[in-house]
Amino acid sequence: ELESITKVACSQPHSILGMHPCESAGKSALVVRAFVDDAESCEVVDISVPDGPRYPLKRISRDGFFEGLIKSRSKCFDYRLRIERYNGEIRQFFDPYSFLPSLSDDAIYFFNQGDDRQAHEKMGAHLREINGVQGVAFSVWAPGAERISVVGEFNHWDGRYHPMRSLGASGIWELFIPGISAG
């Protein structure tokens, strides 16, 4: 799973990255994985509580793959990632892999039927607010693709970061990236 992300071969990054329920020593827990550029350290911050608890993630690859087990929690919660860059800068941001698809099942169905006369409002890059979080929803139809990433100045044009998820047999690939804007 780690190599599928770091070697740019994963078509379902949401199944690996983000927060997921798991078991640890026979008890319910959470595992969180993040692949972030230029981060010396990474923590999960519970945003439901002011100055909420932080859960450190362990770096498991030089290029920025982090993973951590939260044994004290069993239900997924809203969070941000807090990273410290090598230059000392600290950033806190919502994890793109904590969001559900930005396209509804109906939108996917009508697009695949060829009946969607407003496909241009869904496909491409669109400013959106999801769960009160501003960002850009990206979607593209590429039925023959094995994987797709969103690249730009915000991730140094590196296709290893921000891989999109395939929405089944629809041929549509999708990712919501919080915190970026037009341009």
Short mmCIF file of C-alpha atoms in Angstrom, two decimals:
data_model
loop_
_atom_site.label_atom_id
_atom_site.label_comp_id
_atom_site.label_asym_id
_atom_site.label_seq_id
_atom_site.Cartn_x
_atom_site.Cartn_y
_atom_site.Cartn_z
CA GLU A 1 0.00 0.00 0.00
CA LEU A 2 2.82 2.40 0.87
CA GLU A 3 4.55 1.81 -2.45
CA SER A 4 1.33 2.21 -4.40
CA ILE A 5 1.18 5.79 -3.06
CA THR A 6 4.88 6.70 -3.19
CA LYS A 7 5.44 5.10 -6.61
CA VAL A 8 2.34 6.76 -8.08
CA ALA A 9 0.42 3.56 -8.80
CA CYS A 10 -2.71 3.86 -6.62
CA SER A 11 -6.17 4.26 -8.14
CA GLN A 12 -7.94 4.33 -4.75
CA PRO A 13 -5.87 6.61 -2.48
CA HIS A 14 -8.83 7.23 -0.17
CA SER A 15 -8.71 3.56 0.85
CA ILE A 16 -5.17 4.08 2.19
CA LEU A 17 -4.81 7.77 3.07
CA GLY A 18 -6.98 9.57 5.62
CA MET A 19 -8.58 8.22 8.80
CA HIS A 20 -9.91 4.66 9.00
CA PRO A 21 -11.34 2.47 11.77
CA CYS A 22 -9.15 -0.52 12.59
CA GLU A 23 -8.37 -2.96 15.37
CA SER A 24 -5.34 -2.87 17.63
CA ALA A 25 -4.75 -5.62 20.16
CA GLY A 26 -8.37 -6.72 19.73
CA LYS A 27 -9.79 -3.26 20.45
CA SER A 28 -11.31 -0.68 18.12
CA ALA A 29 -8.96 2.14 17.15
CA LEU A 30 -8.23 4.50 14.29
CA VAL A 31 -5.35 4.57 11.84
CA VAL A 32 -4.43 7.79 10.03
CA ARG A 33 -2.13 7.99 7.02
CA ALA A 34 -0.93 11.09 5.20
CA PHE A 35 1.44 11.69 2.32
CA VAL A 36 2.61 15.28 2.56
CA ASP A 37 5.32 17.20 0.79
CA ASP A 38 8.21 18.87 2.65
CA ALA A 39 7.07 17.84 6.14
CA GLU A 40 9.48 17.03 8.94
CA SER A 41 6.63 16.07 11.28
CA CYS A 42 2.87 15.54 11.05
CA GLU A 43 0.09 15.43 13.63
CA VAL A 44 -3.68 14.91 13.57
CA VAL A 45 -5.58 17.71 15.34
CA ASP A 46 -9.15 17.10 16.57
CA ILE A 47 -10.98 20.27 15.50
CA SER A 48 -14.14 19.60 17.52
CA VAL A 49 -12.40 20.91 20.65
CA PRO A 50 -10.67 24.32 20.84
CA ASP A 51 -6.95 23.62 21.08
CA GLY A 52 -8.01 20.00 20.59
CA PRO A 53 -5.83 17.02 21.25
CA ARG A 54 -3.00 16.23 18.83
CA TYR A 55 -2.03 12.76 17.76
CA PRO A 56 1.47 12.40 16.32
CA LEU A 57 2.03 10.44 13.13
CA LYS A 58 5.27 8.57 12.53
CA ARG A 59 7.27 9.18 9.36
CA ILE A 60 7.65 5.87 7.57
CA SER A 61 9.22 7.08 4.31
CA ARG A 62 11.69 9.84 3.45
CA ASP A 63 9.34 11.39 0.89
CA GLY A 64 6.61 12.21 3.41
CA PHE A 65 4.44 9.18 4.17
CA PHE A 66 3.20 9.34 7.77
CA GLU A 67 1.10 6.88 9.75
CA GLY A 68 -0.27 6.76 13.26
CA LEU A 69 -2.55 4.69 15.43
CA ILE A 70 -5.04 6.42 17.72
CA LYS A 71 -5.83 3.75 20.29
CA SER A 72 -7.96 6.01 22.49
CA ARG A 73 -10.59 6.63 19.78
CA SER A 74 -12.78 4.27 17.76
CA LYS A 75 -15.02 6.64 15.76
CA CYS A 76 -13.76 8.86 12.96
CA PHE A 77 -13.79 12.57 13.76
CA ASP A 78 -13.23 15.86 11.95
CA TYR A 79 -9.57 16.75 11.91
CA ARG A 80 -6.82 18.76 10.33
CA LEU A 81 -3.25 17.80 9.65
CA ARG A 82 -0.60 19.92 11.36
CA ILE A 83 2.83 19.74 9.76
CA GLU A 84 6.15 21.33 10.53
CA ARG A 85 8.22 21.89 7.43
CA TYR A 86 11.99 21.52 7.33
CA ASN A 87 12.35 25.32 7.32
CA GLY A 88 10.42 25.56 10.62
CA GLU A 89 7.15 26.77 9.10
CA ILE A 90 4.05 25.27 10.73
CA ARG A 91 0.92 24.68 8.64
CA GLN A 92 -2.45 23.28 9.60
CA PHE A 93 -4.92 22.18 6.90
CA PHE A 94 -7.80 19.85 6.17
CA ASP A 95 -6.83 16.47 4.75
CA PRO A 96 -8.14 15.98 1.17
CA TYR A 97 -8.60 12.29 1.98
CA SER A 98 -11.13 12.99 4.73
CA PHE A 99 -13.83 14.09 2.27
CA LEU A 100 -16.47 11.99 0.53
CA PRO A 101 -16.78 12.27 -3.28
CA SER A 102 -17.89 15.71 -4.43
CA LEU A 103 -20.11 14.16 -7.14
CA SER A 104 -23.39 12.49 -6.17
CA ASP A 105 -24.41 9.06 -7.40
CA ASP A 106 -27.14 10.76 -9.47
CA ALA A 107 -24.63 13.11 -11.12
CA ILE A 108 -22.42 10.14 -12.03
CA TYR A 109 -25.41 8.17 -13.36
CA PHE A 110 -26.70 11.00 -15.57
CA PHE A 111 -23.19 11.76 -16.84
CA ASN A 112 -22.69 8.12 -17.84
CA GLN A 113 -26.13 8.03 -19.50
CA GLY A 114 -25.15 11.05 -21.59
CA ASP A 115 -28.17 12.92 -20.23
CA ASP A 116 -26.31 15.54 -18.20
CA ARG A 117 -26.63 18.85 -20.04
CA GLN A 118 -24.76 20.58 -17.23
CA ALA A 119 -21.69 18.30 -17.14
CA HIS A 120 -19.44 21.35 -17.47
CA GLU A 121 -20.60 22.40 -13.99
CA LYS A 122 -19.30 19.15 -12.51
CA MET A 123 -16.31 18.13 -14.59
CA GLY A 124 -13.03 20.06 -14.44
CA ALA A 125 -12.02 22.28 -11.53
CA HIS A 126 -14.70 24.11 -9.53
CA LEU A 127 -14.60 26.20 -6.38
CA ARG A 128 -16.73 24.45 -3.77
CA GLU A 129 -17.57 24.50 -0.11
CA ILE A 130 -17.94 21.05 1.42
CA ASN A 131 -18.91 20.72 5.08
CA GLY A 132 -18.08 24.40 5.57
CA VAL A 133 -14.60 24.00 4.06
CA GLN A 134 -13.56 26.04 1.01
CA GLY A 135 -11.53 24.40 -1.72
CA VAL A 136 -11.55 23.13 -5.27
CA ALA A 137 -13.32 19.99 -6.50
CA PHE A 138 -11.52 18.35 -9.41
CA SER A 139 -13.14 15.74 -11.63
CA VAL A 140 -12.20 14.34 -15.01
CA TRP A 141 -13.53 11.58 -17.25
CA ALA A 142 -10.67 9.26 -18.17
CA PRO A 143 -12.04 5.71 -18.43
CA GLY A 144 -8.77 4.19 -19.63
CA ALA A 145 -6.52 5.79 -17.01
CA GLU A 146 -4.77 3.71 -14.38
CA ARG A 147 -4.22 6.70 -12.08
CA ILE A 148 -4.48 10.49 -12.12
CA SER A 149 -3.10 13.23 -9.84
CA VAL A 150 -3.84 16.91 -9.46
CA VAL A 151 -0.62 18.91 -9.81
CA GLY A 152 0.16 22.60 -9.43
CA GLU A 153 2.38 25.09 -7.68
CA PHE A 154 0.77 24.12 -4.34
CA ASN A 155 2.43 20.67 -4.54
CA HIS A 156 5.50 21.62 -6.60
CA TRP A 157 4.04 19.96 -9.71
CA ASP A 158 4.74 16.56 -8.13
CA GLY A 159 2.29 13.86 -9.25
CA ARG A 160 2.98 11.73 -6.18
CA TYR A 161 0.90 14.10 -4.07
CA HIS A 162 -2.86 14.54 -4.48
CA PRO A 163 -3.74 11.37 -6.40
CA MET A 164 -7.39 11.26 -7.43
CA ARG A 165 -9.79 8.39 -6.73
CA SER A 166 -11.54 6.41 -9.42
CA LEU A 167 -15.32 6.43 -9.04
CA GLY A 168 -15.85 2.82 -10.03
CA ALA A 169 -16.77 1.86 -13.59
CA SER A 170 -17.94 5.41 -14.37
CA GLY A 171 -14.53 6.41 -15.75
CA ILE A 172 -14.65 9.52 -13.54
CA TRP A 173 -11.74 10.47 -11.29
CA GLU A 174 -12.32 12.90 -8.43
CA LEU A 175 -10.62 14.78 -5.59
CA PHE A 176 -11.58 17.73 -3.38
CA ILE A 177 -8.56 19.74 -2.25
CA PRO A 178 -9.39 22.05 0.64
CA GLY A 179 -7.66 25.37 1.09
CA ILE A 180 -6.71 26.10 -2.50
CA SER A 181 -8.45 28.72 -4.60
CA ALA A 182 -8.85 29.94 -8.16
CA GLY A 183 -5.61 30.43 -10.01
#
